[in-house]
Each structure stands twice: as structure tokens, then as C-alpha cells.
Amino acid sequence: GESVGLHLPTLSVQEGDNSIINCAYSNSASDYFIWYKQESGKGPQFIIDIRSNMDKRQGQRVTVLLNKTVKHLSLQIAATQPGDSAVYFCAENINNAGKSTFGDGTTLTVKP
Amino acid sequence: NAGVTQTPKFQVLKTGQSMTLQCAQDMNHEYMSWYRQDPGMGLRLIHYSVGAGITDQGEVPNGYNVSRSTTEDFPLRLLSAAPSQTSVYFCASRIRSGNTIYFGEGSWLTVV
């Protein structure tokens, strides 16, 4: 069956350091992989996505890497700030399937 | 543009009671979904819909019903509430051709 999972449930970093959040997936048929950020008491919000035929995609302070050989996805946050403290989820979409599968989440804590 | 609107935000039910969580989106999105999120866990799909008149089960559908009579609305019905249904419920929507899922703010449900 399909599953999406994150390697570590929690991650603590110093303000200004880079953060790397990892995710493993099992469904090779996924078309897109997406990262979401969920702040306390709110719904998840889209951060960045990557198509399955790409290896890397960059946004503002964030980079997503996709390694299809080992079915691994990572989110890199540069110069982590206190406002980055949140739970981060990876998710996968199969186009036209109408549903997305989410991993369990990694809680990122940024220490001042 | 209100996005995805869920009501109520908080609700306490007694075991055996029924209720409906309302969800509406004003973005003309074809796809809508309901997820539940338990403490420290990811999002699990309850039911989803790819368009008006079409619904399907997710990974945890038991005890819940949905209907999609219009594009805008996707209510979730708890038939006979159980303590195991204590959770945070998120409604979400996206366009068919897109990856970005838009979430509501969540509904906190406690069954006693």
C-alpha cells in the first residue's frame, strides 16, 4: 500500500542554522510531492511542491530535493527563523485521484 | 475571498449523539476532502469528493457520512459519536489540475 513517512518526529535547531526535514515515500506512481507547514491551532499551509520528474526545486529560503532511487524527499530551510517553528508534513498526489496522502509530521523547534 | 470555511470551530458531544460539520469553499474547486488529525499524528483521510454528486471513502471512513450536492459544500456527518472520534477535523479543497490543497481552520471535536 501507499504510505508517506517522516524520519524524525522532532527537530530542534538554532536560529540562523539550516534545517533539513526528511520524508520517505513508498508509492512510485505519485506525480507530485508537496510540503506543508502547520502552525499551532491552524490548518496546514502549502510551502512548495516538486514534480516527480524533477530532482530539485527552490523557493524563497526553502529547497526540496527528491531522490526517486531511494524514494526519499527532503525539505531544506535556510537561515531558520523563530517563525519557522511548526509541524511540517510531506504529502503525495496522484493526479486526478482526488486525494492526497500525508506523512505523520516533523515538529521543528527553533531556539533563539 | 473566504477560502475554506468550517463550522463549528469547537464542539462537545455526548456518546451516541449525531452532528454535522459544515464545510464550504468559494474557490470553485472540484476536489474536496475531510481529514482528521489526532494528537502528534498526521492527517488521515476520511472521505473525499472529485465533484458534485461524487464521493468516495478514504482510509478511515467508518462512522462518518458525506454528501456533495453542490460544488461549494461538503458536510461531514457523525452518525453516532464515539470517544474514538475525538479529534481535530480539517476540510480541504483544491482544483483538479493543481497540487495546492487549501485547508480550513479546523474543527475541534470532543466526544464524552
Short mmCIF file of C-alpha atoms in Angstrom, two decimals:
data_model
loop_
_atom_site.label_atom_id
_atom_site.label_comp_id
_atom_site.label_asym_id
_atom_site.label_seq_id
_atom_site.Cartn_x
_atom_site.Cartn_y
_atom_site.Cartn_z
CA GLY A 1 0.00 0.00 0.00
CA GLU A 2 0.98 3.61 -0.22
CA SER A 3 2.46 5.43 2.69
CA VAL A 4 4.36 8.57 3.33
CA GLY A 5 6.50 8.86 6.40
CA LEU A 6 8.93 11.22 8.02
CA HIS A 7 12.20 10.06 9.52
CA LEU A 8 12.13 12.06 12.74
CA PRO A 9 9.13 13.32 14.71
CA THR A 10 11.02 16.27 16.18
CA LEU A 11 13.88 18.54 15.13
CA SER A 12 15.46 21.33 17.15
CA VAL A 13 17.79 23.89 15.57
CA GLN A 14 19.43 27.17 16.49
CA GLU A 15 18.13 30.34 14.93
CA GLY A 16 20.15 31.09 11.82
CA ASP A 17 21.14 27.47 11.17
CA ASN A 18 19.86 25.47 8.23
CA SER A 19 17.17 22.83 8.82
CA ILE A 20 16.68 19.61 6.93
CA ILE A 21 13.44 17.68 7.29
CA ASN A 22 13.23 14.26 5.68
CA CYS A 23 10.45 12.11 4.33
CA ALA A 24 10.29 8.62 2.84
CA TYR A 25 7.54 7.52 0.48
CA SER A 26 6.52 4.19 -0.99
CA ASN A 27 4.23 4.95 -3.95
CA SER A 28 6.26 5.22 -7.15
CA ALA A 29 3.14 6.29 -9.05
CA SER A 30 2.92 9.67 -7.29
CA ASP A 31 3.03 12.63 -9.66
CA TYR A 32 3.81 15.36 -7.17
CA PHE A 33 5.27 15.65 -3.71
CA ILE A 34 4.31 18.57 -1.53
CA TRP A 35 5.46 20.09 1.74
CA TYR A 36 3.03 21.75 4.14
CA LYS A 37 3.60 23.82 7.27
CA GLN A 38 1.14 23.72 10.15
CA GLU A 39 1.32 26.31 12.88
CA SER A 40 -0.31 25.67 16.21
CA GLY A 41 -4.09 25.83 16.08
CA LYS A 42 -4.25 26.30 12.32
CA GLY A 43 -4.71 24.23 9.21
CA PRO A 44 -1.72 23.17 7.10
CA GLN A 45 -0.44 25.62 4.50
CA PHE A 46 1.32 24.86 1.23
CA ILE A 47 5.05 25.57 1.16
CA ILE A 48 6.45 24.06 -2.02
CA ASP A 49 5.91 21.15 -4.37
CA ILE A 50 8.03 19.15 -6.75
CA ARG A 51 7.03 17.13 -9.76
CA SER A 52 8.12 13.51 -9.80
CA ASN A 53 10.36 14.04 -12.85
CA MET A 54 12.43 16.70 -11.07
CA ASP A 55 15.30 16.34 -8.58
CA LYS A 56 15.33 19.76 -7.01
CA ARG A 57 13.17 22.82 -6.68
CA GLN A 58 13.95 26.05 -4.89
CA GLY A 59 11.70 28.62 -3.33
CA GLN A 60 12.29 31.50 -1.03
CA ARG A 61 14.63 30.11 1.70
CA VAL A 62 13.34 26.61 1.02
CA THR A 63 14.62 23.83 -1.23
CA VAL A 64 13.02 20.48 -1.85
CA LEU A 65 15.11 17.54 -3.02
CA LEU A 66 13.69 14.36 -4.48
CA ASN A 67 15.63 11.13 -4.74
CA LYS A 68 13.49 8.64 -6.61
CA THR A 69 16.09 5.89 -6.39
CA VAL A 70 15.67 5.59 -2.63
CA LYS A 71 12.17 7.17 -2.53
CA HIS A 72 13.29 10.00 -0.32
CA LEU A 73 12.17 13.60 -0.12
CA SER A 74 13.70 16.41 1.92
CA LEU A 75 12.87 20.00 2.78
CA GLN A 76 15.77 22.34 3.47
CA ILE A 77 15.13 25.64 5.21
CA ALA A 78 17.94 28.15 5.05
CA ALA A 79 18.70 30.51 7.94
CA THR A 80 15.92 29.12 10.09
CA GLN A 81 13.90 31.72 11.95
CA PRO A 82 11.63 31.51 15.01
CA GLY A 83 8.64 31.91 12.69
CA ASP A 84 9.61 28.63 11.05
CA SER A 85 8.69 26.74 14.22
CA ALA A 86 5.80 24.50 13.20
CA VAL A 87 4.88 20.96 12.19
CA TYR A 88 5.97 20.07 8.66
CA PHE A 89 4.20 17.44 6.59
CA CYS A 90 5.13 15.83 3.33
CA ALA A 91 2.34 14.66 1.08
CA GLU A 92 2.00 12.95 -2.28
CA ASN A 93 -0.53 13.39 -5.05
CA ILE A 94 -1.50 11.15 -7.88
CA ASN A 95 -3.02 13.43 -10.50
CA ASN A 96 -6.77 13.07 -10.95
CA ALA A 97 -7.01 10.69 -7.98
CA GLY A 98 -8.71 13.41 -5.95
CA LYS A 99 -6.87 12.64 -2.73
CA SER A 100 -3.51 13.25 -1.12
CA THR A 101 -1.61 11.06 1.34
CA PHE A 102 0.14 12.77 4.25
CA GLY A 103 3.02 11.68 6.46
CA ASP A 104 2.94 11.98 10.26
CA GLY A 105 4.79 15.27 10.51
CA THR A 106 8.03 16.63 11.97
CA THR A 107 7.86 19.26 14.69
CA LEU A 108 10.53 21.90 14.09
CA THR A 109 11.57 24.00 17.08
CA VAL A 110 13.84 26.99 16.53
CA LYS A 111 15.89 28.02 19.56
CA PRO A 112 16.86 31.69 19.88
CA ASN B 1 -12.36 35.53 -0.91
CA ALA B 2 -13.02 33.45 2.24
CA GLY B 3 -11.30 30.23 1.07
CA VAL B 4 -12.39 27.15 3.01
CA THR B 5 -14.78 27.81 5.88
CA GLN B 6 -15.54 25.23 8.55
CA THR B 7 -18.12 25.37 11.29
CA PRO B 8 -18.29 24.89 14.20
CA LYS B 9 -14.76 25.52 15.44
CA PHE B 10 -15.35 23.75 18.76
CA GLN B 11 -17.94 21.17 19.71
CA VAL B 12 -18.52 18.81 22.64
CA LEU B 13 -20.78 15.83 22.02
CA LYS B 14 -22.09 13.06 24.19
CA THR B 15 -21.55 9.48 23.11
CA GLY B 16 -24.29 8.45 20.70
CA GLN B 17 -25.21 11.95 19.56
CA SER B 18 -25.08 12.88 15.91
CA MET B 19 -23.89 16.09 14.34
CA THR B 20 -22.76 17.65 11.09
CA LEU B 21 -19.54 19.53 10.48
CA GLN B 22 -20.10 22.11 7.77
CA CYS B 23 -17.58 22.96 5.09
CA ALA B 24 -17.86 25.49 2.29
CA GLN B 25 -15.38 26.81 -0.25
CA ASP B 26 -15.79 29.76 -2.59
CA MET B 27 -12.94 28.99 -4.98
CA ASN B 28 -14.93 26.74 -7.34
CA HIS B 29 -12.62 23.82 -6.53
CA GLU B 30 -13.64 20.43 -7.90
CA TYR B 31 -11.91 18.37 -5.20
CA MET B 32 -12.89 18.45 -1.52
CA SER B 33 -11.77 16.26 1.37
CA TRP B 34 -12.17 15.68 5.06
CA TYR B 35 -9.19 14.73 7.23
CA ARG B 36 -8.88 14.02 10.91
CA GLN B 37 -5.78 14.78 12.91
CA ASP B 38 -5.10 13.10 16.22
CA PRO B 39 -2.51 14.42 18.70
CA GLY B 40 1.03 14.04 17.41
CA MET B 41 -0.13 12.39 14.23
CA GLY B 42 -0.55 13.26 10.62
CA LEU B 43 -3.68 13.79 8.61
CA ARG B 44 -5.83 10.79 7.84
CA LEU B 45 -8.32 10.96 5.00
CA ILE B 46 -11.93 10.25 5.95
CA HIS B 47 -13.88 10.93 2.74
CA TYR B 48 -13.28 12.86 -0.42
CA SER B 49 -15.11 14.10 -3.47
CA VAL B 50 -13.95 14.84 -7.01
CA GLY B 51 -17.08 16.77 -7.91
CA ALA B 52 -20.72 17.40 -7.12
CA GLY B 53 -22.62 14.16 -6.72
CA ILE B 54 -19.45 12.06 -6.35
CA THR B 55 -17.96 10.91 -3.06
CA ASP B 56 -15.55 8.18 -2.06
CA GLN B 57 -14.06 6.70 1.08
CA GLY B 58 -10.64 7.48 2.42
CA GLU B 59 -8.63 5.42 4.88
CA VAL B 60 -10.82 5.97 7.97
CA PRO B 61 -14.45 6.32 6.78
CA ASN B 62 -16.27 4.28 9.42
CA GLY B 63 -18.72 6.29 11.49
CA TYR B 64 -18.87 9.18 9.02
CA ASN B 65 -21.05 10.10 6.07
CA VAL B 66 -20.64 12.78 3.44
CA SER B 67 -22.58 14.21 0.55
CA ARG B 68 -21.71 16.67 -2.20
CA SER B 69 -24.86 18.21 -3.58
CA THR B 70 -23.10 21.38 -4.74
CA THR B 71 -19.55 22.28 -5.73
CA GLU B 72 -19.27 24.63 -2.75
CA ASP B 73 -20.43 22.46 0.16
CA PHE B 74 -19.13 19.21 1.61
CA PRO B 75 -20.67 18.43 5.04
CA LEU B 76 -19.35 15.63 7.25
CA ARG B 77 -21.89 13.78 9.37
CA LEU B 78 -21.09 11.83 12.50
CA LEU B 79 -23.84 9.26 12.79
CA SER B 80 -23.43 8.15 16.43
CA ALA B 81 -20.49 9.85 18.10
CA ALA B 82 -17.92 7.75 19.93
CA PRO B 83 -14.98 8.84 22.14
CA SER B 84 -12.63 7.50 19.45
CA GLN B 85 -13.89 10.28 17.19
CA THR B 86 -12.44 12.94 19.46
CA SER B 87 -10.09 14.72 17.08
CA VAL B 88 -9.43 17.82 15.03
CA TYR B 89 -11.19 17.75 11.69
CA PHE B 90 -9.96 19.60 8.63
CA CYS B 91 -11.85 20.25 5.45
CA ALA B 92 -9.78 20.89 2.35
CA SER B 93 -10.18 21.67 -1.32
CA ARG B 94 -8.13 22.00 -4.49
CA ILE B 95 -8.61 22.39 -8.19
CA ARG B 96 -8.42 19.23 -10.29
CA SER B 97 -5.27 20.29 -12.13
CA GLY B 98 -3.44 21.73 -9.14
CA ASN B 99 -1.42 20.45 -6.21
CA THR B 100 -2.05 23.08 -3.60
CA ILE B 101 -4.58 21.94 -1.03
CA TYR B 102 -6.35 24.72 0.82
CA PHE B 103 -7.35 23.80 4.35
CA GLY B 104 -9.96 25.21 6.64
CA GLU B 105 -9.02 26.35 10.14
CA GLY B 106 -10.13 23.08 11.72
CA SER B 107 -12.97 21.88 13.96
CA TRP B 108 -12.07 20.64 17.42
CA LEU B 109 -14.47 17.85 18.42
CA THR B 110 -14.61 16.21 21.82
CA VAL B 111 -16.87 13.21 22.46
CA VAL B 112 -17.51 12.43 26.11
#
